[in-house]
């Protein structure tokens, strides 16, 4: 569900005609430009999408005689359109505003050119309509790599994140990570607004990371590129010491690399997380240390 007020605020729109239909049940993040409909072709009219009127559509309407323009718009607004957005700060014909009000349809105006507004609107709708799931963990931006620390409650995820923040990395979410799939192979993690920038440290309580370390210590969202599962020292978990196997975890249909890290006395977890992040970046660039070592032995 998309709320009209949130749509207007996010895309910085001016409301020209209001409506009581302020909640929209969109099924796709796509838009529709009604040039073909103004010419009379309604066979494949995607009326359920937001309608975008650019310079081409507006010029066509303005060149029509008043009676013909009203006839075109009467048929157009007879469909159950959620809203119309007029780009380039153009002034719409009086008939358009009149008929939109008559049919209880929102009309907004944007100062952006049509192409830029279209990109922004599709990106916004894509984020709103993307599949969501909430996971327990801590999401940190480490050297540009989104690292999701998981593990049992009390294992030390927040303490590890705090050490990473001290080393210059950014906190995205602590304890509650809101994950959405924005494409077939990409996940974005963020923090619910009520607990944004807050972190729980056992024995101390709740701290505000932004107030304590500055705005550079936090980030609003980050892609989830790597999952590090933290396990206690007494847990009998098999560990791949060489790193030859490629372990992955599926979230919302997206496969994410996953590694298990055992927390034993004396281990500096912050350095391990940094090393894992840099190693993933190297693998993405085409270099794999294990394969390089294997090739050297074979030679």
mmCIF file of C-alpha atoms in Angstrom:
data_model
loop_
_atom_site.group_PDB
_atom_site.id
_atom_site.type_symbol
_atom_site.label_atom_id
_atom_site.label_comp_id
_atom_site.label_asym_id
_atom_site.label_seq_id
_atom_site.Cartn_x
_atom_site.Cartn_y
_atom_site.Cartn_z
ATOM 1 C CA UNK A 1 0.000 0.000 0.000
ATOM 2 C CA UNK A 2 1.271 3.489 -0.911
ATOM 3 C CA UNK A 3 -0.035 6.540 0.951
ATOM 4 C CA UNK A 4 -0.588 9.656 -1.155
ATOM 5 C CA UNK A 5 0.933 11.954 1.490
ATOM 6 C CA UNK A 6 4.127 9.873 1.666
ATOM 7 C CA UNK A 7 4.322 9.721 -2.147
ATOM 8 C CA UNK A 8 3.954 13.506 -2.328
ATOM 9 C CA UNK A 9 6.544 14.171 0.375
ATOM 10 C CA UNK A 10 9.137 11.700 -0.910
ATOM 11 C CA UNK A 11 9.022 13.067 -4.474
ATOM 12 C CA UNK A 12 8.615 16.757 -3.450
ATOM 13 C CA UNK A 13 5.327 17.262 -5.276
ATOM 14 C CA UNK A 14 2.869 20.150 -5.174
ATOM 15 C CA UNK A 15 -0.760 19.091 -4.809
ATOM 16 C CA UNK A 16 -3.047 20.848 -7.312
ATOM 17 C CA UNK A 17 -6.144 18.683 -6.786
ATOM 18 C CA UNK A 18 -6.755 16.633 -3.651
ATOM 19 C CA UNK A 19 -8.719 13.409 -3.308
ATOM 20 C CA UNK A 20 -10.261 11.214 -0.637
ATOM 21 C CA UNK A 21 -8.625 8.147 -2.262
ATOM 22 C CA UNK A 22 -5.383 8.616 -0.348
ATOM 23 C CA UNK A 23 -4.218 4.973 -0.226
ATOM 24 C CA UNK A 24 -3.173 3.183 -3.421
ATOM 25 C CA UNK A 25 -2.779 -0.560 -3.909
ATOM 26 C CA UNK A 26 -0.017 -0.630 -6.511
ATOM 27 C CA UNK A 27 1.125 -4.007 -7.848
ATOM 28 C CA UNK A 28 4.085 -2.763 -9.891
ATOM 29 C CA UNK A 29 6.580 0.119 -9.560
ATOM 30 C CA UNK A 30 5.983 1.218 -13.162
ATOM 31 C CA UNK A 31 4.420 4.482 -14.386
ATOM 32 C CA UNK A 32 2.281 5.333 -17.412
ATOM 33 C CA UNK A 33 2.577 8.276 -19.819
ATOM 34 C CA UNK A 34 -0.873 8.758 -21.400
ATOM 35 C CA UNK A 35 0.154 10.000 -24.845
ATOM 36 C CA UNK A 36 -1.521 7.086 -26.646
ATOM 37 C CA UNK A 37 -4.669 7.454 -24.524
ATOM 38 C CA UNK A 38 -4.979 11.145 -25.431
ATOM 39 C CA UNK A 39 -4.879 10.003 -29.086
ATOM 40 C CA UNK A 40 -7.737 7.583 -28.409
ATOM 41 C CA UNK A 41 -5.962 4.224 -27.963
ATOM 42 C CA UNK A 42 -7.153 2.585 -24.712
ATOM 43 C CA UNK A 43 -6.688 -1.106 -25.488
ATOM 44 C CA UNK A 44 -3.578 -1.440 -23.282
ATOM 45 C CA UNK A 45 -4.153 1.445 -20.872
ATOM 46 C CA UNK A 46 -2.306 0.866 -17.558
ATOM 47 C CA UNK A 47 -4.742 3.111 -15.661
ATOM 48 C CA UNK A 48 -3.864 1.523 -12.290
ATOM 49 C CA UNK A 49 -0.388 3.132 -12.354
ATOM 50 C CA UNK A 50 0.582 6.749 -11.549
ATOM 51 C CA UNK A 51 0.076 8.846 -14.675
ATOM 52 C CA UNK A 52 2.914 11.159 -15.770
ATOM 53 C CA UNK A 53 2.270 14.064 -18.106
ATOM 54 C CA UNK A 54 5.367 15.500 -19.729
ATOM 55 C CA UNK A 55 5.965 18.193 -22.314
ATOM 56 C CA UNK A 56 4.807 16.030 -25.238
ATOM 57 C CA UNK A 57 1.447 15.146 -23.677
ATOM 58 C CA UNK A 58 0.851 18.686 -22.439
ATOM 59 C CA UNK A 59 1.673 20.209 -25.833
ATOM 60 C CA UNK A 60 -0.785 17.849 -27.504
ATOM 61 C CA UNK A 61 -3.561 18.807 -25.081
ATOM 62 C CA UNK A 62 -2.911 22.530 -25.437
ATOM 63 C CA UNK A 63 -3.150 22.358 -29.237
ATOM 64 C CA UNK A 64 -6.619 20.787 -29.134
ATOM 65 C CA UNK A 65 -9.745 22.954 -29.313
ATOM 66 C CA UNK A 66 -11.442 23.381 -25.924
ATOM 67 C CA UNK A 67 -14.328 21.031 -26.770
ATOM 68 C CA UNK A 68 -12.027 18.306 -28.078
ATOM 69 C CA UNK A 69 -9.719 18.665 -25.058
ATOM 70 C CA UNK A 70 -12.653 18.235 -22.699
ATOM 71 C CA UNK A 71 -13.833 15.151 -24.612
ATOM 72 C CA UNK A 72 -10.332 13.600 -24.399
ATOM 73 C CA UNK A 73 -10.006 14.281 -20.692
ATOM 74 C CA UNK A 74 -13.559 13.132 -19.883
ATOM 75 C CA UNK A 75 -12.801 9.682 -21.252
ATOM 76 C CA UNK A 76 -9.322 9.650 -19.658
ATOM 77 C CA UNK A 77 -10.578 10.485 -16.160
ATOM 78 C CA UNK A 78 -13.455 8.003 -16.415
ATOM 79 C CA UNK A 79 -10.913 5.308 -15.517
ATOM 80 C CA UNK A 80 -9.955 4.642 -11.892
ATOM 81 C CA UNK A 81 -6.644 6.506 -12.035
ATOM 82 C CA UNK A 82 -4.720 6.844 -8.731
ATOM 83 C CA UNK A 83 -3.047 10.174 -9.547
ATOM 84 C CA UNK A 84 -1.660 12.408 -12.276
ATOM 85 C CA UNK A 85 1.760 14.046 -12.019
ATOM 86 C CA UNK A 86 2.556 17.039 -14.232
ATOM 87 C CA UNK A 87 6.282 17.588 -14.725
ATOM 88 C CA UNK A 88 8.417 20.670 -15.523
ATOM 89 C CA UNK A 89 6.195 22.920 -13.356
ATOM 90 C CA UNK A 90 3.798 23.213 -16.298
ATOM 91 C CA UNK A 91 0.390 24.791 -15.799
ATOM 92 C CA UNK A 92 -2.333 22.289 -16.748
ATOM 93 C CA UNK A 93 -5.480 23.260 -18.681
ATOM 94 C CA UNK A 94 -8.442 24.272 -16.541
ATOM 95 C CA UNK A 95 -10.408 21.292 -17.884
ATOM 96 C CA UNK A 96 -7.845 18.864 -16.500
ATOM 97 C CA UNK A 97 -8.092 20.238 -12.960
ATOM 98 C CA UNK A 98 -11.873 20.480 -13.166
ATOM 99 C CA UNK A 99 -12.386 16.892 -14.352
ATOM 100 C CA UNK A 100 -9.825 15.488 -11.910
ATOM 101 C CA UNK A 101 -11.713 17.113 -9.030
ATOM 102 C CA UNK A 102 -15.006 15.824 -10.444
ATOM 103 C CA UNK A 103 -13.691 12.235 -10.547
ATOM 104 C CA UNK A 104 -11.904 12.513 -7.170
ATOM 105 C CA UNK A 105 -8.387 12.015 -8.582
ATOM 106 C CA UNK A 106 -5.158 13.513 -7.230
ATOM 107 C CA UNK A 107 -3.211 15.903 -9.442
ATOM 108 C CA UNK A 108 0.379 16.709 -8.454
ATOM 109 C CA UNK A 109 3.002 18.942 -10.015
ATOM 110 C CA UNK A 110 6.768 18.405 -10.057
ATOM 111 C CA UNK A 111 9.536 20.857 -10.910
ATOM 112 C CA UNK A 112 11.687 18.008 -12.265
ATOM 113 C CA UNK A 113 11.968 17.210 -15.949
ATOM 114 C CA UNK A 114 9.952 14.162 -16.957
ATOM 115 C CA UNK A 115 12.849 11.711 -17.299
ATOM 116 C CA UNK A 116 14.343 12.573 -13.902
ATOM 117 C CA UNK A 117 10.981 12.395 -12.165
ATOM 118 C CA UNK A 118 10.280 9.017 -13.764
ATOM 119 C CA UNK A 119 13.562 7.578 -12.484
ATOM 120 C CA UNK A 120 12.975 8.956 -8.973
ATOM 121 C CA UNK A 121 9.372 7.723 -8.834
ATOM 122 C CA UNK A 122 10.227 4.206 -10.043
ATOM 123 C CA UNK A 123 13.078 4.007 -7.514
ATOM 124 C CA UNK A 124 10.748 5.124 -4.699
ATOM 125 C CA UNK A 125 7.979 2.707 -5.673
ATOM 126 C CA UNK A 126 10.476 -0.109 -6.108
ATOM 127 C CA UNK A 127 11.689 0.398 -2.527
ATOM 128 C CA UNK A 128 8.153 0.614 -1.136
ATOM 129 C CA UNK A 129 6.857 -2.440 -2.982
ATOM 130 C CA UNK A 130 9.945 -4.608 -2.516
ATOM 131 C CA UNK A 131 9.597 -7.792 -0.417
ATOM 132 C CA UNK A 132 10.602 -7.159 3.217
ATOM 133 C CA UNK A 133 11.779 -9.326 6.087
ATOM 134 C CA UNK A 134 13.104 -8.465 9.551
ATOM 135 C CA UNK A 135 16.175 -10.277 10.869
ATOM 136 C CA UNK A 136 17.965 -10.219 14.221
ATOM 137 C CA UNK A 137 21.541 -9.019 13.849
ATOM 138 C CA UNK A 138 23.832 -6.020 13.423
ATOM 139 C CA UNK A 139 24.494 -4.422 10.035
ATOM 140 C CA UNK A 140 27.789 -2.541 9.581
ATOM 141 C CA UNK A 141 29.341 -0.785 6.593
ATOM 142 C CA UNK A 142 32.976 -1.970 6.587
ATOM 143 C CA UNK A 143 35.179 -0.602 3.778
ATOM 144 C CA UNK A 144 32.071 -0.222 1.613
ATOM 145 C CA UNK A 145 30.976 -3.820 2.234
ATOM 146 C CA UNK A 146 27.679 -4.372 4.049
ATOM 147 C CA UNK A 147 28.404 -6.953 6.759
ATOM 148 C CA UNK A 148 25.513 -8.537 8.662
ATOM 149 C CA UNK A 149 26.646 -9.966 12.010
ATOM 150 C CA UNK A 150 24.342 -12.753 13.195
ATOM 151 C CA UNK A 151 24.383 -15.201 16.074
ATOM 152 C CA UNK A 152 22.661 -16.017 19.336
ATOM 153 C CA UNK A 153 21.602 -13.225 21.666
ATOM 154 C CA UNK A 154 24.484 -12.159 23.919
ATOM 155 C CA UNK A 155 27.234 -13.638 21.733
ATOM 156 C CA UNK A 156 28.882 -10.219 21.277
ATOM 157 C CA UNK A 157 27.511 -8.752 18.034
ATOM 158 C CA UNK A 158 26.973 -5.249 19.399
ATOM 159 C CA UNK A 159 30.367 -5.169 21.127
ATOM 160 C CA UNK A 160 32.047 -6.157 17.860
ATOM 161 C CA UNK A 161 30.104 -3.459 16.025
ATOM 162 C CA UNK A 162 31.123 -0.864 18.637
ATOM 163 C CA UNK A 163 34.797 -1.688 18.109
ATOM 164 C CA UNK A 164 34.320 -1.381 14.346
ATOM 165 C CA UNK A 165 32.666 2.027 14.785
ATOM 166 C CA UNK A 166 35.672 3.164 16.834
ATOM 167 C CA UNK A 167 37.863 2.091 13.915
ATOM 168 C CA UNK A 168 35.953 4.379 11.526
ATOM 169 C CA UNK A 169 33.241 2.133 10.119
ATOM 170 C CA UNK A 170 29.507 2.902 10.054
ATOM 171 C CA UNK A 171 26.569 1.441 11.951
ATOM 172 C CA UNK A 172 23.418 0.814 9.923
ATOM 173 C CA UNK A 173 21.241 -1.192 12.325
ATOM 174 C CA UNK A 174 21.610 -2.875 15.692
ATOM 175 C CA UNK A 175 19.482 -5.806 16.871
ATOM 176 C CA UNK A 176 16.670 -5.255 14.322
ATOM 177 C CA UNK A 177 17.570 -5.199 10.618
ATOM 178 C CA UNK A 178 14.826 -4.433 8.087
ATOM 179 C CA UNK A 179 15.814 -6.163 4.828
ATOM 180 C CA UNK A 180 14.213 -5.544 1.446
ATOM 181 C CA UNK A 181 14.984 -7.039 -1.966
ATOM 182 C CA UNK A 182 15.277 -4.216 -4.478
ATOM 183 C CA UNK A 183 16.340 -6.434 -7.395
ATOM 184 C CA UNK A 184 16.784 -10.104 -8.221
ATOM 185 C CA UNK A 185 20.296 -10.179 -6.735
ATOM 186 C CA UNK A 186 20.471 -7.284 -4.261
ATOM 187 C CA UNK A 187 19.342 -6.844 -0.665
ATOM 188 C CA UNK A 188 19.254 -3.547 1.212
ATOM 189 C CA UNK A 189 19.268 -3.409 5.007
ATOM 190 C CA UNK A 190 18.107 -0.504 7.151
ATOM 191 C CA UNK A 191 16.977 0.227 10.686
ATOM 192 C CA UNK A 192 13.430 0.994 11.872
ATOM 193 C CA UNK A 193 13.143 4.733 12.456
ATOM 194 C CA UNK A 194 12.301 4.475 16.162
ATOM 195 C CA UNK A 195 15.585 2.753 17.032
ATOM 196 C CA UNK A 196 17.777 4.301 14.330
ATOM 197 C CA UNK A 197 21.387 4.987 15.458
ATOM 198 C CA UNK A 198 20.703 3.354 18.845
ATOM 199 C CA UNK A 199 22.707 0.415 20.176
ATOM 200 C CA UNK A 200 22.332 -1.802 23.229
ATOM 201 C CA UNK A 201 25.544 -2.639 25.085
ATOM 202 C CA UNK A 202 25.049 -5.198 27.859
ATOM 203 C CA UNK A 203 25.968 -3.760 31.236
ATOM 204 C CA UNK A 204 25.734 -0.161 29.961
ATOM 205 C CA UNK A 205 22.332 0.044 28.299
ATOM 206 C CA UNK A 206 21.194 2.014 25.246
ATOM 207 C CA UNK A 207 23.656 4.406 23.604
ATOM 208 C CA UNK A 208 23.155 6.865 20.742
ATOM 209 C CA UNK A 209 25.952 6.144 18.271
ATOM 210 C CA UNK A 210 25.417 9.325 16.237
ATOM 211 C CA UNK A 211 25.521 11.568 19.317
ATOM 212 C CA UNK A 212 28.548 9.746 20.743
ATOM 213 C CA UNK A 213 30.702 9.287 17.620
ATOM 214 C CA UNK A 214 29.291 11.810 15.142
ATOM 215 C CA UNK A 215 27.258 11.704 11.943
ATOM 216 C CA UNK A 216 30.075 9.906 10.115
ATOM 217 C CA UNK A 217 29.634 6.846 12.335
ATOM 218 C CA UNK A 218 26.154 5.991 11.047
ATOM 219 C CA UNK A 219 24.464 5.205 7.755
ATOM 220 C CA UNK A 220 20.751 4.961 6.936
ATOM 221 C CA UNK A 221 20.959 1.894 4.687
ATOM 222 C CA UNK A 222 23.445 -0.481 3.113
ATOM 223 C CA UNK A 223 23.469 -3.454 0.777
ATOM 224 C CA UNK A 224 23.937 -6.815 2.490
ATOM 225 C CA UNK A 225 27.043 -8.285 0.880
ATOM 226 C CA UNK A 226 28.348 -10.681 3.542
ATOM 227 C CA UNK A 227 26.924 -12.531 6.541
ATOM 228 C CA UNK A 228 29.233 -13.404 9.428
ATOM 229 C CA UNK A 229 27.673 -15.846 11.869
ATOM 230 C CA UNK A 230 29.278 -15.439 15.311
ATOM 231 C CA UNK A 231 29.436 -18.563 17.457
ATOM 232 C CA UNK A 232 30.536 -18.975 21.070
ATOM 233 C CA UNK A 233 33.817 -20.722 21.818
ATOM 234 C CA UNK A 234 32.083 -23.712 23.424
ATOM 235 C CA UNK A 235 29.810 -24.359 20.431
ATOM 236 C CA UNK A 236 30.813 -27.376 18.365
ATOM 237 C CA UNK A 237 30.598 -25.788 14.927
ATOM 238 C CA UNK A 238 32.728 -27.101 12.040
ATOM 239 C CA UNK A 239 35.032 -24.393 10.673
ATOM 240 C CA UNK A 240 36.437 -24.222 7.154
ATOM 241 C CA UNK A 241 40.042 -23.226 7.933
ATOM 242 C CA UNK A 242 41.121 -22.869 4.305
ATOM 243 C CA UNK A 243 38.069 -21.123 2.902
ATOM 244 C CA UNK A 244 37.764 -23.426 -0.072
ATOM 245 C CA UNK A 245 34.033 -23.972 0.315
ATOM 246 C CA UNK A 246 31.660 -21.190 -0.686
ATOM 247 C CA UNK A 247 28.941 -21.109 1.966
ATOM 248 C CA UNK A 248 25.850 -19.069 1.180
ATOM 249 C CA UNK A 249 22.560 -18.179 2.866
ATOM 250 C CA UNK A 250 19.347 -17.346 1.004
ATOM 251 C CA UNK A 251 17.303 -14.316 2.104
ATOM 252 C CA UNK A 252 14.191 -13.366 0.118
ATOM 253 C CA UNK A 253 15.463 -15.506 -2.734
ATOM 254 C CA UNK A 254 18.873 -13.777 -2.870
ATOM 255 C CA UNK A 255 21.992 -15.858 -2.154
ATOM 256 C CA UNK A 256 24.474 -14.086 0.162
ATOM 257 C CA UNK A 257 28.009 -15.299 1.081
ATOM 258 C CA UNK A 258 28.135 -16.526 4.685
ATOM 259 C CA UNK A 259 31.044 -17.402 6.973
ATOM 260 C CA UNK A 260 31.150 -18.730 10.524
ATOM 261 C CA UNK A 261 33.466 -17.034 13.064
ATOM 262 C CA UNK A 262 34.205 -18.673 16.422
ATOM 263 C CA UNK A 263 34.637 -16.244 19.321
ATOM 264 C CA UNK A 264 37.560 -17.529 21.349
ATOM 265 C CA UNK A 265 39.549 -15.640 24.014
ATOM 266 C CA UNK A 266 42.202 -13.374 22.516
ATOM 267 C CA UNK A 267 40.650 -13.084 19.050
ATOM 268 C CA UNK A 268 40.272 -9.528 17.769
ATOM 269 C CA UNK A 269 36.874 -9.735 16.101
ATOM 270 C CA UNK A 270 37.047 -6.250 14.566
ATOM 271 C CA UNK A 271 40.195 -7.143 12.615
ATOM 272 C CA UNK A 272 38.606 -10.425 11.486
ATOM 273 C CA UNK A 273 35.531 -8.581 10.164
ATOM 274 C CA UNK A 274 37.753 -6.072 8.344
ATOM 275 C CA UNK A 275 39.783 -8.916 6.816
ATOM 276 C CA UNK A 276 36.614 -10.724 5.709
ATOM 277 C CA UNK A 277 35.317 -7.517 4.067
ATOM 278 C CA UNK A 278 38.568 -6.869 2.192
ATOM 279 C CA UNK A 279 38.768 -10.523 1.130
ATOM 280 C CA UNK A 280 35.243 -10.353 -0.314
ATOM 281 C CA UNK A 281 36.202 -7.221 -2.261
ATOM 282 C CA UNK A 282 39.228 -9.061 -3.668
ATOM 283 C CA UNK A 283 37.067 -12.011 -4.718
ATOM 284 C CA UNK A 284 34.673 -9.655 -6.475
ATOM 285 C CA UNK A 285 37.569 -8.136 -8.384
ATOM 286 C CA UNK A 286 38.619 -11.606 -9.571
ATOM 287 C CA UNK A 287 41.339 -12.579 -7.091
ATOM 288 C CA UNK A 288 40.922 -15.619 -4.826
ATOM 289 C CA UNK A 289 43.854 -16.416 -2.521
ATOM 290 C CA UNK A 290 42.855 -20.060 -2.058
ATOM 291 C CA UNK A 291 42.622 -20.705 -5.791
ATOM 292 C CA UNK A 292 45.919 -18.910 -6.306
ATOM 293 C CA UNK A 293 47.565 -21.161 -3.708
ATOM 294 C CA UNK A 294 46.030 -24.272 -5.255
ATOM 295 C CA UNK A 295 47.302 -23.281 -8.714
ATOM 296 C CA UNK A 296 50.803 -22.732 -7.306
ATOM 297 C CA UNK A 297 50.886 -26.261 -5.821
ATOM 298 C CA UNK A 298 49.585 -27.799 -9.038
ATOM 299 C CA UNK A 299 52.285 -26.045 -11.019
#
